[in-house]
mmCIF file of C-alpha atoms in Angstrom:
data_model
loop_
_atom_site.group_PDB
_atom_site.id
_atom_site.type_symbol
_atom_site.label_atom_id
_atom_site.label_comp_id
_atom_site.label_asym_id
_atom_site.label_seq_id
_atom_site.Cartn_x
_atom_site.Cartn_y
_atom_site.Cartn_z
ATOM 1 C CA MET L 787 -20.879 -14.181 6.166
ATOM 2 C CA SER L 788 -20.323 -13.411 9.863
ATOM 3 C CA ASP L 789 -17.008 -13.106 11.455
ATOM 4 C CA ASP L 790 -17.816 -16.465 13.956
ATOM 5 C CA GLU L 791 -18.333 -18.502 10.281
ATOM 6 C CA ARG L 792 -14.910 -17.223 9.364
ATOM 7 C CA GLY L 793 -13.431 -17.926 12.505
ATOM 8 C CA GLU L 794 -14.767 -21.481 12.224
ATOM 9 C CA GLU L 795 -13.285 -22.312 8.879
ATOM 10 C CA LYS L 796 -9.966 -23.309 8.490
ATOM 11 C CA GLU L 797 -7.661 -20.525 7.696
ATOM 12 C CA LEU L 798 -6.763 -20.517 3.984
ATOM 13 C CA ASP L 799 -3.340 -19.635 2.872
ATOM 14 C CA LEU L 800 -0.770 -20.092 0.041
ATOM 15 C CA SER L 801 -0.711 -23.809 0.306
ATOM 16 C CA SER L 802 -4.167 -23.657 -1.740
ATOM 17 C CA PRO L 803 -3.867 -23.183 -4.931
ATOM 18 C CA GLU L 804 -6.953 -21.368 -5.505
ATOM 19 C CA VAL L 805 -5.764 -19.084 -2.825
ATOM 20 C CA VAL L 806 -2.402 -17.770 -5.153
ATOM 21 C CA THR L 807 -4.946 -17.689 -7.872
ATOM 22 C CA LYS L 808 -7.058 -15.082 -5.798
ATOM 23 C CA TYR L 809 -4.495 -13.256 -4.822
ATOM 24 C CA LYS L 810 -2.728 -12.884 -8.112
ATOM 25 C CA SER L 811 -6.364 -11.961 -10.087
ATOM 26 C CA ALA L 812 -6.564 -9.076 -7.443
ATOM 27 C CA ALA L 813 -3.005 -8.189 -8.139
ATOM 28 C CA GLU L 814 -3.758 -8.172 -11.821
ATOM 29 C CA ILE L 815 -6.351 -5.698 -11.300
ATOM 30 C CA VAL L 816 -4.681 -3.287 -8.936
ATOM 31 C CA ASN L 817 -1.805 -3.083 -11.301
ATOM 32 C CA LYS L 818 -4.228 -2.339 -14.121
ATOM 33 C CA ALA L 819 -5.892 -0.015 -11.923
ATOM 34 C CA LEU L 820 -2.647 2.106 -11.207
ATOM 35 C CA GLN L 821 -1.648 2.026 -14.901
ATOM 36 C CA LEU L 822 -5.603 3.843 -15.569
ATOM 37 C CA VAL L 823 -5.020 6.185 -12.528
ATOM 38 C CA LEU L 824 -1.414 7.270 -13.639
ATOM 39 C CA SER L 825 -3.055 7.713 -17.302
ATOM 40 C CA GLU L 826 -5.336 10.083 -15.743
ATOM 41 C CA CYS L 827 -2.628 12.118 -13.904
ATOM 42 C CA LYS L 828 -2.382 15.438 -15.902
ATOM 43 C CA PRO L 829 -2.182 19.015 -15.200
ATOM 44 C CA LYS L 830 -5.339 20.438 -14.014
ATOM 45 C CA ALA L 831 -7.113 17.243 -13.714
ATOM 46 C CA LYS L 832 -9.220 17.071 -10.405
ATOM 47 C CA ILE L 833 -7.779 14.930 -7.716
ATOM 48 C CA VAL L 834 -11.077 13.457 -6.611
ATOM 49 C CA ASP L 835 -12.149 12.273 -10.259
ATOM 50 C CA ILE L 836 -8.656 10.316 -10.830
ATOM 51 C CA CYS L 837 -9.394 8.655 -7.127
ATOM 52 C CA GLU L 838 -12.963 8.012 -8.010
ATOM 53 C CA LYS L 839 -12.117 6.477 -11.675
ATOM 54 C CA GLY L 840 -9.300 4.093 -9.790
ATOM 55 C CA ASP L 841 -12.227 2.785 -7.476
ATOM 56 C CA SER L 842 -14.539 2.412 -10.358
ATOM 57 C CA TYR L 843 -12.249 0.355 -12.290
ATOM 58 C CA ILE L 844 -11.643 -2.221 -9.397
ATOM 59 C CA ARG L 845 -15.492 -2.166 -8.520
ATOM 60 C CA GLU L 846 -16.140 -2.888 -12.414
ATOM 61 C CA GLN L 847 -13.440 -5.616 -12.877
ATOM 62 C CA THR L 848 -13.749 -7.425 -9.760
ATOM 63 C CA GLY L 849 -17.609 -7.402 -10.292
ATOM 64 C CA ASN L 850 -16.908 -9.223 -13.365
ATOM 65 C CA MET L 851 -15.307 -12.346 -11.681
ATOM 66 C CA TYR L 852 -16.854 -14.935 -9.932
ATOM 67 C CA LYS L 853 -20.361 -14.162 -11.190
ATOM 68 C CA ASN L 854 -21.735 -17.543 -11.810
ATOM 69 C CA VAL L 855 -20.976 -19.332 -8.452
ATOM 70 C CA LYS L 856 -23.467 -20.717 -5.922
ATOM 71 C CA LYS L 857 -21.678 -19.286 -3.269
ATOM 72 C CA LYS L 858 -21.460 -15.393 -3.077
ATOM 73 C CA ILE L 859 -17.953 -14.013 -2.920
ATOM 74 C CA GLU L 860 -16.951 -10.668 -1.835
ATOM 75 C CA ARG L 861 -14.730 -8.843 -3.840
ATOM 76 C CA GLY L 862 -13.535 -5.361 -4.506
ATOM 77 C CA VAL L 863 -11.819 -2.139 -3.130
ATOM 78 C CA ALA L 864 -9.529 -3.096 -0.662
ATOM 79 C CA PHE L 865 -8.130 0.471 -0.157
ATOM 80 C CA PRO L 866 -9.303 3.287 -1.735
ATOM 81 C CA THR L 867 -7.424 4.888 -4.537
ATOM 82 C CA CYS L 868 -5.507 7.971 -2.548
ATOM 83 C CA LEU L 869 -3.248 10.311 -4.631
ATOM 84 C CA SER L 870 -0.971 12.178 -2.215
ATOM 85 C CA VAL L 871 0.617 15.242 -3.965
ATOM 86 C CA ASN L 872 4.076 16.895 -2.650
ATOM 87 C CA ASN L 873 4.771 16.803 1.000
ATOM 88 C CA THR L 874 1.696 14.948 1.729
ATOM 89 C CA VAL L 875 2.785 11.532 2.938
ATOM 90 C CA CYS L 876 -0.504 9.556 2.365
ATOM 91 C CA HIS L 877 -4.101 9.026 2.558
ATOM 92 C CA TYR L 878 -5.412 12.044 0.636
ATOM 93 C CA SER L 879 -8.667 10.402 -1.083
ATOM 94 C CA PRO L 880 -10.956 13.919 -1.010
ATOM 95 C CA LEU L 881 -14.474 14.064 -0.972
ATOM 96 C CA ALA L 882 -16.745 15.053 -4.000
ATOM 97 C CA SER L 883 -16.636 18.402 -3.324
ATOM 98 C CA ASP L 884 -13.175 18.816 -3.332
ATOM 99 C CA GLU L 885 -11.620 21.323 -6.129
ATOM 100 C CA THR L 886 -7.958 20.407 -5.704
ATOM 101 C CA VAL L 887 -6.334 19.814 -9.003
ATOM 102 C CA LEU L 888 -3.059 18.335 -10.032
ATOM 103 C CA GLU L 889 -0.130 20.620 -11.237
ATOM 104 C CA GLU L 890 3.224 20.171 -13.523
ATOM 105 C CA GLY L 891 6.110 19.072 -11.615
ATOM 106 C CA ASP L 892 3.813 17.646 -8.770
ATOM 107 C CA ILE L 893 4.891 14.388 -6.877
ATOM 108 C CA LEU L 894 2.005 12.262 -6.900
ATOM 109 C CA LYS L 895 1.976 8.831 -4.275
ATOM 110 C CA ILE L 896 -0.872 6.463 -5.733
ATOM 111 C CA ASP L 897 -1.955 4.252 -3.122
ATOM 112 C CA MET L 898 -4.665 1.503 -3.578
ATOM 113 C CA GLY L 899 -5.818 -1.835 -2.933
ATOM 114 C CA CYS L 900 -8.423 -4.781 -4.395
ATOM 115 C CA HIS L 901 -9.557 -8.003 -3.047
ATOM 116 C CA ILE L 902 -11.317 -11.163 -4.252
ATOM 117 C CA ASP L 903 -13.038 -12.861 -1.745
ATOM 118 C CA GLY L 904 -10.940 -11.206 1.204
ATOM 119 C CA PHE L 905 -7.515 -12.274 -0.438
ATOM 120 C CA ILE L 906 -5.995 -8.566 -0.933
ATOM 121 C CA ALA L 907 -3.454 -6.933 -3.389
ATOM 122 C CA VAL L 908 -2.175 -3.403 -2.385
ATOM 123 C CA VAL L 909 0.076 -1.575 -4.544
ATOM 124 C CA GLY L 910 1.795 2.027 -4.123
ATOM 125 C CA HIS L 911 3.966 4.039 -6.255
ATOM 126 C CA THR L 912 5.175 7.662 -6.950
ATOM 127 C CA HIS L 913 5.489 9.522 -10.299
ATOM 128 C CA VAL L 914 6.377 13.255 -10.909
ATOM 129 C CA LEU L 915 4.085 14.947 -13.076
ATOM 130 C CA GLN L 916 6.646 16.042 -16.017
ATOM 131 C CA GLN L 917 8.380 14.919 -18.943
ATOM 132 C CA GLY L 918 11.876 13.636 -18.904
ATOM 133 C CA PRO L 919 13.906 12.313 -16.218
ATOM 134 C CA VAL L 920 13.487 13.024 -12.670
ATOM 135 C CA THR L 921 16.417 15.211 -11.214
ATOM 136 C CA GLY L 922 17.650 16.272 -8.311
ATOM 137 C CA ARG L 923 16.367 15.474 -4.597
ATOM 138 C CA ALA L 924 12.954 14.404 -5.630
ATOM 139 C CA ALA L 925 14.868 11.672 -7.483
ATOM 140 C CA ASP L 926 16.990 10.860 -4.541
ATOM 141 C CA ALA L 927 13.655 10.215 -2.516
ATOM 142 C CA ILE L 928 12.130 7.999 -5.228
ATOM 143 C CA ALA L 929 15.201 5.902 -5.695
ATOM 144 C CA ALA L 930 15.827 5.700 -1.450
ATOM 145 C CA ALA L 931 12.122 4.200 -1.603
ATOM 146 C CA ASN L 932 12.341 1.767 -4.757
ATOM 147 C CA THR L 933 15.865 0.680 -3.631
ATOM 148 C CA ALA L 934 14.702 0.060 0.295
ATOM 149 C CA ALA L 935 11.591 -1.748 -1.548
ATOM 150 C CA GLU L 936 14.078 -4.116 -3.498
ATOM 151 C CA VAL L 937 16.020 -4.761 -0.430
ATOM 152 C CA ALA L 938 12.901 -5.529 1.878
ATOM 153 C CA LEU L 939 11.815 -8.106 -1.281
ATOM 154 C CA ARG L 940 14.872 -9.642 -0.690
ATOM 155 C CA LEU L 941 14.792 -9.896 3.445
ATOM 156 C CA VAL L 942 11.197 -10.409 3.625
ATOM 157 C CA LYS L 943 11.715 -14.303 3.549
ATOM 158 C CA PRO L 944 11.265 -17.707 5.996
ATOM 159 C CA GLY L 945 13.596 -17.100 8.547
ATOM 160 C CA LYS L 946 14.195 -13.551 8.863
ATOM 161 C CA LYS L 947 12.948 -11.125 11.191
ATOM 162 C CA ASN L 948 11.121 -8.176 10.822
ATOM 163 C CA GLN L 949 13.806 -6.148 12.362
ATOM 164 C CA ASP L 950 16.191 -7.088 9.923
ATOM 165 C CA VAL L 951 13.997 -5.405 7.426
ATOM 166 C CA THR L 952 13.490 -2.082 9.725
ATOM 167 C CA GLU L 953 17.201 -1.735 10.003
ATOM 168 C CA ALA L 954 18.106 -2.471 6.374
ATOM 169 C CA ILE L 955 15.375 0.360 4.905
ATOM 170 C CA GLN L 956 17.143 3.115 7.183
ATOM 171 C CA LYS L 957 20.309 2.305 6.023
ATOM 172 C CA VAL L 958 19.253 2.403 2.237
ATOM 173 C CA ALA L 959 17.594 6.045 2.746
ATOM 174 C CA ALA L 960 20.317 7.140 4.683
ATOM 175 C CA ALA L 961 22.542 6.609 1.550
ATOM 176 C CA TYR L 962 20.377 8.720 -0.313
ATOM 177 C CA ASP L 963 20.583 11.508 2.297
ATOM 178 C CA CYS L 964 16.756 10.833 2.941
ATOM 179 C CA LYS L 965 14.825 9.710 5.905
ATOM 180 C CA ILE L 966 12.474 6.753 6.143
ATOM 181 C CA VAL L 967 8.932 8.484 7.154
ATOM 182 C CA GLU L 968 7.934 7.456 10.898
ATOM 183 C CA GLY L 969 4.726 5.372 11.638
ATOM 184 C CA VAL L 970 4.165 3.570 8.372
ATOM 185 C CA LEU L 971 3.779 0.088 9.197
ATOM 186 C CA SER L 972 4.071 -2.633 6.707
ATOM 187 C CA HIS L 973 1.502 -5.656 7.705
ATOM 188 C CA GLN L 974 1.092 -9.466 7.471
ATOM 189 C CA LEU L 975 -2.267 -9.929 4.764
ATOM 190 C CA LYS L 976 -4.744 -12.648 5.723
ATOM 191 C CA GLN L 977 -8.108 -13.510 4.414
ATOM 192 C CA PHE L 978 -10.297 -10.490 5.289
ATOM 193 C CA VAL L 979 -7.209 -8.836 7.215
ATOM 194 C CA ILE L 980 -5.608 -6.037 5.981
ATOM 195 C CA ASP L 981 -3.611 -5.241 9.218
ATOM 196 C CA GLY L 982 -2.386 -8.657 10.511
ATOM 197 C CA ASN L 983 -0.700 -9.268 13.629
ATOM 198 C CA LYS L 984 2.895 -9.600 12.209
ATOM 199 C CA VAL L 985 4.054 -6.115 11.376
ATOM 200 C CA VAL L 986 7.334 -4.398 10.230
ATOM 201 C CA LEU L 987 8.206 -0.811 11.733
ATOM 202 C CA SER L 988 9.455 1.701 9.205
ATOM 203 C CA VAL L 989 11.459 2.981 12.157
ATOM 204 C CA SER L 990 12.020 1.623 15.529
ATOM 205 C CA ASN L 991 11.855 4.217 18.258
ATOM 206 C CA PRO L 992 10.819 3.885 21.857
ATOM 207 C CA GLU L 993 7.078 5.471 21.339
ATOM 208 C CA THR L 994 6.321 2.788 18.512
ATOM 209 C CA ARG L 995 6.959 -1.002 19.476
ATOM 210 C CA VAL L 996 5.829 -4.098 17.852
ATOM 211 C CA ASP L 997 6.373 -7.782 18.836
ATOM 212 C CA ASP L 998 9.460 -9.280 17.517
ATOM 213 C CA ALA L 999 8.241 -11.611 14.194
ATOM 214 C CA GLU L 1000 10.040 -14.150 12.320
ATOM 215 C CA PHE L 1001 8.953 -14.614 8.599
ATOM 216 C CA GLU L 1002 7.381 -18.061 7.792
ATOM 217 C CA GLU L 1003 6.400 -19.881 4.182
ATOM 218 C CA ASN L 1004 2.830 -19.300 2.905
ATOM 219 C CA GLU L 1005 2.599 -15.616 4.250
ATOM 220 C CA VAL L 1006 1.745 -12.549 2.641
ATOM 221 C CA TYR L 1007 2.723 -9.500 3.017
ATOM 222 C CA ALA L 1008 1.988 -5.367 1.951
ATOM 223 C CA ILE L 1009 5.671 -4.125 2.194
ATOM 224 C CA ASP L 1010 5.176 -0.491 2.769
ATOM 225 C CA ILE L 1011 8.226 2.108 2.198
ATOM 226 C CA VAL L 1012 7.611 6.306 2.358
ATOM 227 C CA THR L 1013 10.795 8.008 2.303
ATOM 228 C CA SER L 1014 11.396 11.621 2.596
ATOM 229 C CA THR L 1015 13.955 14.491 2.469
ATOM 230 C CA GLY L 1016 12.738 16.237 5.461
ATOM 231 C CA GLU L 1017 12.733 14.953 8.955
ATOM 232 C CA GLY L 1018 10.395 11.697 8.165
ATOM 233 C CA LYS L 1019 8.306 12.940 11.097
ATOM 234 C CA PRO L 1020 4.591 13.368 9.531
ATOM 235 C CA ARG L 1021 1.924 15.697 11.437
ATOM 236 C CA LEU L 1022 -1.321 16.077 10.937
ATOM 237 C CA LEU L 1023 -2.862 19.282 10.213
ATOM 238 C CA ASP L 1024 -6.699 19.488 9.722
ATOM 239 C CA GLU L 1025 -8.853 16.272 10.594
ATOM 240 C CA LYS L 1026 -11.408 17.250 8.367
ATOM 241 C CA GLN L 1027 -9.117 16.246 5.419
ATOM 242 C CA THR L 1028 -9.339 12.221 7.176
ATOM 243 C CA THR L 1029 -11.890 10.783 4.537
ATOM 244 C CA ILE L 1030 -10.534 7.060 4.729
ATOM 245 C CA TYR L 1031 -11.807 4.634 7.951
ATOM 246 C CA LYS L 1032 -12.219 1.171 8.719
ATOM 247 C CA ARG L 1033 -14.967 -0.405 10.995
ATOM 248 C CA ALA L 1034 -13.039 -1.638 14.130
ATOM 249 C CA VAL L 1035 -15.061 -4.671 14.452
ATOM 250 C CA ASP L 1036 -13.833 -5.461 18.420
ATOM 251 C CA LYS L 1037 -15.878 -2.354 19.562
ATOM 252 C CA SER L 1038 -19.431 -1.235 20.075
ATOM 253 C CA TYR L 1039 -21.094 1.614 21.557
ATOM 254 C CA HIS L 1040 -24.560 2.802 21.438
ATOM 255 C CA LEU L 1041 -24.587 6.077 19.416
ATOM 256 C CA LYS L 1042 -26.543 8.716 20.457
ATOM 257 C CA MET L 1043 -26.865 10.941 17.306
ATOM 258 C CA LYS L 1044 -29.593 9.924 14.775
ATOM 259 C CA ALA L 1045 -27.180 10.768 11.784
ATOM 260 C CA SER L 1046 -24.404 8.689 13.444
ATOM 261 C CA ARG L 1047 -26.440 5.805 13.879
ATOM 262 C CA PHE L 1048 -27.579 6.233 9.985
ATOM 263 C CA ILE L 1049 -23.899 6.105 8.679
ATOM 264 C CA PHE L 1050 -23.044 3.501 11.147
ATOM 265 C CA SER L 1051 -25.935 1.080 9.931
ATOM 266 C CA GLU L 1052 -24.742 2.123 6.254
ATOM 267 C CA ILE L 1053 -20.913 1.405 6.882
ATOM 268 C CA ASN L 1054 -21.804 -2.090 8.528
ATOM 269 C CA GLN L 1055 -24.034 -3.004 5.638
ATOM 270 C CA LYS L 1056 -21.768 -1.767 2.770
ATOM 271 C CA PHE L 1057 -17.986 -1.692 4.591
ATOM 272 C CA PRO L 1058 -18.279 -4.370 7.211
ATOM 273 C CA ILE L 1059 -14.699 -5.279 6.980
ATOM 274 C CA MET L 1060 -12.422 -3.085 4.519
ATOM 275 C CA PRO L 1061 -11.274 0.515 4.658
ATOM 276 C CA PHE L 1062 -13.825 2.671 2.573
ATOM 277 C CA SER L 1063 -13.864 6.336 1.689
ATOM 278 C CA ALA L 1064 -16.299 8.807 3.338
ATOM 279 C CA ARG L 1065 -16.877 9.878 -0.350
ATOM 280 C CA ALA L 1066 -19.490 6.477 -0.688
ATOM 281 C CA LEU L 1067 -21.288 7.769 1.984
ATOM 282 C CA GLU L 1068 -24.052 10.950 2.001
ATOM 283 C CA GLU L 1069 -21.543 13.960 2.260
ATOM 284 C CA LYS L 1070 -23.461 16.249 4.519
ATOM 285 C CA ARG L 1071 -24.822 12.931 7.012
ATOM 286 C CA ALA L 1072 -21.326 11.568 6.995
ATOM 287 C CA ARG L 1073 -19.619 14.706 8.372
ATOM 288 C CA LEU L 1074 -21.872 14.778 11.262
ATOM 289 C CA GLY L 1075 -22.043 11.266 12.124
ATOM 290 C CA LEU L 1076 -18.642 10.312 11.172
ATOM 291 C CA VAL L 1077 -17.007 12.292 14.344
ATOM 292 C CA GLU L 1078 -19.148 10.230 16.952
ATOM 293 C CA CYS L 1079 -18.062 7.002 15.221
ATOM 294 C CA VAL L 1080 -14.771 7.750 15.437
ATOM 295 C CA ASN L 1081 -15.110 9.509 18.903
ATOM 296 C CA HIS L 1082 -16.185 6.178 20.447
ATOM 297 C CA GLU L 1083 -13.614 4.141 18.266
ATOM 298 C CA LEU L 1084 -16.404 2.110 16.344
ATOM 299 C CA LEU L 1085 -14.226 3.642 13.412
ATOM 300 C CA GLN L 1086 -10.105 3.558 12.719
ATOM 301 C CA PRO L 1087 -9.303 6.665 10.793
ATOM 302 C CA TYR L 1088 -6.727 6.469 8.410
ATOM 303 C CA PRO L 1089 -5.459 10.307 8.699
ATOM 304 C CA VAL L 1090 -3.720 12.701 6.063
ATOM 305 C CA LEU L 1091 -0.513 13.581 7.105
ATOM 306 C CA HIS L 1092 1.924 16.114 6.210
ATOM 307 C CA GLU L 1093 5.505 16.897 5.727
ATOM 308 C CA LYS L 1094 7.077 20.410 5.898
ATOM 309 C CA PRO L 1095 6.124 22.329 2.631
ATOM 310 C CA GLY L 1096 8.956 21.689 0.378
ATOM 311 C CA ASP L 1097 10.168 18.350 1.120
ATOM 312 C CA PHE L 1098 10.073 15.300 -1.200
ATOM 313 C CA VAL L 1099 8.042 12.299 -0.401
ATOM 314 C CA ALA L 1100 7.959 9.015 -2.037
ATOM 315 C CA HIS L 1101 6.362 5.894 -1.624
ATOM 316 C CA ILE L 1102 6.439 2.263 -2.890
ATOM 317 C CA LYS L 1103 4.145 -0.109 -1.704
ATOM 318 C CA PHE L 1104 3.836 -3.740 -2.918
ATOM 319 C CA THR L 1105 2.251 -7.614 -2.040
ATOM 320 C CA VAL L 1106 4.535 -10.227 -1.559
ATOM 321 C CA LEU L 1107 3.588 -13.953 -1.500
ATOM 322 C CA LEU L 1108 6.039 -16.202 0.373
ATOM 323 C CA MET L 1109 6.045 -19.092 -1.875
ATOM 324 C CA PRO L 1110 7.737 -22.379 -1.320
ATOM 325 C CA ASN L 1111 10.178 -21.511 -4.225
ATOM 326 C CA GLY L 1112 10.783 -18.294 -3.173
ATOM 327 C CA SER L 1113 9.209 -14.792 -2.867
ATOM 328 C CA ASP L 1114 6.915 -13.557 -5.643
ATOM 329 C CA ARG L 1115 6.233 -9.536 -5.811
ATOM 330 C CA ILE L 1116 2.770 -9.399 -7.521
ATOM 331 C CA THR L 1117 2.141 -5.431 -7.663
ATOM 332 C CA SER L 1118 4.417 -2.996 -8.800
ATOM 333 C CA HIS L 1119 4.892 -0.459 -11.272
ATOM 334 C CA THR L 1120 7.900 0.826 -13.620
ATOM 335 C CA LEU L 1121 9.187 4.144 -12.100
ATOM 336 C CA GLN L 1122 10.494 6.950 -14.199
ATOM 337 C CA GLU L 1123 14.365 7.731 -15.313
ATOM 338 C CA LEU L 1124 15.861 8.783 -12.185
ATOM 339 C CA GLN L 1125 18.978 11.003 -12.192
ATOM 340 C CA THR L 1126 20.048 10.938 -8.626
ATOM 341 C CA THR L 1127 22.016 13.572 -6.598
ATOM 342 C CA THR L 1128 24.238 10.808 -4.960
ATOM 343 C CA SER L 1129 25.824 7.575 -5.974
ATOM 344 C CA LYS L 1130 26.737 6.686 -2.696
ATOM 345 C CA THR L 1131 24.085 3.445 -2.345
ATOM 346 C CA VAL L 1132 26.139 1.622 -5.320
ATOM 347 C CA ASP L 1133 29.412 1.530 -3.172
ATOM 348 C CA ASP L 1134 28.070 0.748 0.222
ATOM 349 C CA PRO L 1135 29.132 -3.100 0.372
ATOM 350 C CA GLU L 1136 26.212 -4.219 2.414
ATOM 351 C CA ILE L 1137 23.722 -2.445 0.326
ATOM 352 C CA LYS L 1138 25.227 -4.137 -2.482
ATOM 353 C CA ALA L 1139 25.078 -7.772 -0.765
ATOM 354 C CA TRP L 1140 21.192 -7.381 0.023
ATOM 355 C CA LEU L 1141 20.465 -6.394 -3.604
ATOM 356 C CA ALA L 1142 22.672 -9.445 -4.786
ATOM 357 C CA LEU L 1143 20.403 -11.903 -2.690
ATOM 358 C CA PRO L 1144 18.184 -13.949 -4.937
ATOM 359 C CA VAL L 1145 13.924 -13.482 -4.776
ATOM 360 C CA LYS L 1146 13.503 -16.998 -6.125
ATOM 361 C CA THR L 1147 15.381 -20.229 -4.794
ATOM 362 C CA LYS L 1148 16.864 -22.249 -7.418
ATOM 363 C CA LYS L 1149 14.921 -25.161 -8.905
ATOM 364 C CA LYS L 1150 16.634 -28.664 -8.508
ATOM 365 C CA GLY L 1151 17.400 -30.298 -11.823
ATOM 366 C CA GLY L 1152 18.291 -28.352 -14.982
ATOM 367 C CA GLY L 1153 15.557 -25.514 -15.433
ATOM 368 C CA LYS L 1154 16.001 -23.344 -18.500
ATOM 369 C CA LYS L 1155 18.316 -20.262 -18.101
ATOM 370 C CA LYS L 1156 16.868 -16.788 -18.182
ATOM 371 C CA LYS L 1157 17.967 -14.878 -21.158
ATOM 372 C CA GLY L 1158 18.415 -11.018 -21.413
ATOM 373 C CA LYS L 1159 20.466 -8.551 -18.980
ATOM 374 C CA ARG L 1160 19.434 -9.911 -15.790
ATOM 375 C CA ALA L 1161 20.348 -13.428 -16.484
ATOM 376 C CA GLU L 1162 23.770 -12.002 -17.997
ATOM 377 C CA LYS L 1163 24.772 -9.756 -15.088
ATOM 378 C CA GLY L 1164 23.061 -11.812 -12.344
ATOM 379 C CA GLU L 1165 19.945 -10.726 -10.802
ATOM 380 C CA GLY L 1166 21.442 -8.531 -7.951
ATOM 381 C CA GLU L 1167 23.734 -6.568 -10.431
ATOM 382 C CA ALA L 1168 20.909 -5.653 -12.607
ATOM 383 C CA MET L 1169 18.732 -4.963 -9.567
ATOM 384 C CA GLU L 1170 21.663 -2.989 -8.418
ATOM 385 C CA GLU L 1171 21.453 -0.533 -11.504
ATOM 386 C CA GLU L 1172 18.027 -0.677 -11.474
ATOM 387 C CA ALA L 1173 17.665 0.717 -7.827
ATOM 388 C CA THR L 1174 20.062 3.383 -8.889
ATOM 389 C CA ASN L 1175 18.829 4.954 -12.233
ATOM 390 C CA GLY L 1176 14.905 3.954 -11.726
ATOM 391 C CA GLY L 1177 13.101 1.461 -13.317
ATOM 392 C CA GLY L 1178 12.799 2.969 -17.171
ATOM 393 C CA GLN L 1179 10.619 4.999 -18.503
ATOM 394 C CA ASP L 1180 6.592 4.455 -18.233
#
């Protein structure tokens, strides 16, 4: 379907039950793909093999859906599986020729996305490759990201503003003596749009400005939180590490090199809208052709960024539907047990108040009471405990 055809159609949102079903189906697949990727993360496993397994699972599972419908429904990978280790912040999804392996004690950030009919569910998770609880500064970074994500979940709701979230997550990170990493954006998601115009900044500074925005009912957001025990100012060390790109649909240019034209034609055919990995292209030709495409802004690169060696970096990303009855977080994974070096966060009254906010609005009339620990303690109190200690064992 062309962009013009899409534009002519009414923009679909969560007021349509079918749209909600597609988001939730994409979420179910990406949550299971994350589970699969985690099960493959073992010392000496090759990173590229794990990334490929994640993408293959999403392609296979989405391929089994909507097979017998008259109108073709596009579906598949919405963001290639990335496995960024230790002080690498994001977007590490190497080419087939890469021999990098995981080692015992590595901090792994997994990031991936799935879509059905352009309705996107993304997830990001942090896992330390070890037995037993995560301790020390690594635990601080993960707990900071997790608590910031829980606070963001409670503040991304109709009537609140994007800057409310930016300020809150920085305060949470500071409570763990960590920094929120600069340059990470949380975007509104729309059909076939992974980077919608409404944006939440991770850190507000003079160089990075976004328009003020208010969250509204029936919107969908990818909330993206990255924390670091370092400065939180990641750097690009080597452009050659970049392997993930997205077609910039509003740009055009007549490419000079034959290799570039060949690669660009292949991209237009296979990946007209969603981000993709250069692994899916013929490697030698891609290396040549992608450079000219990027230089003329036909492709938007997703660079591999790094903090300083020795810094601990954690990443939590989730997809949230702003439903009429409250926020519905549809992607997540349980954390390992965390033993942080500080308990300051629980003592901060503002953070406690944020965590005590309800995620769902109470239904009118006598609904059934929730059972279990959450119901007994109240959602906020149980959340406070989880946010500080991690969400139990995988």
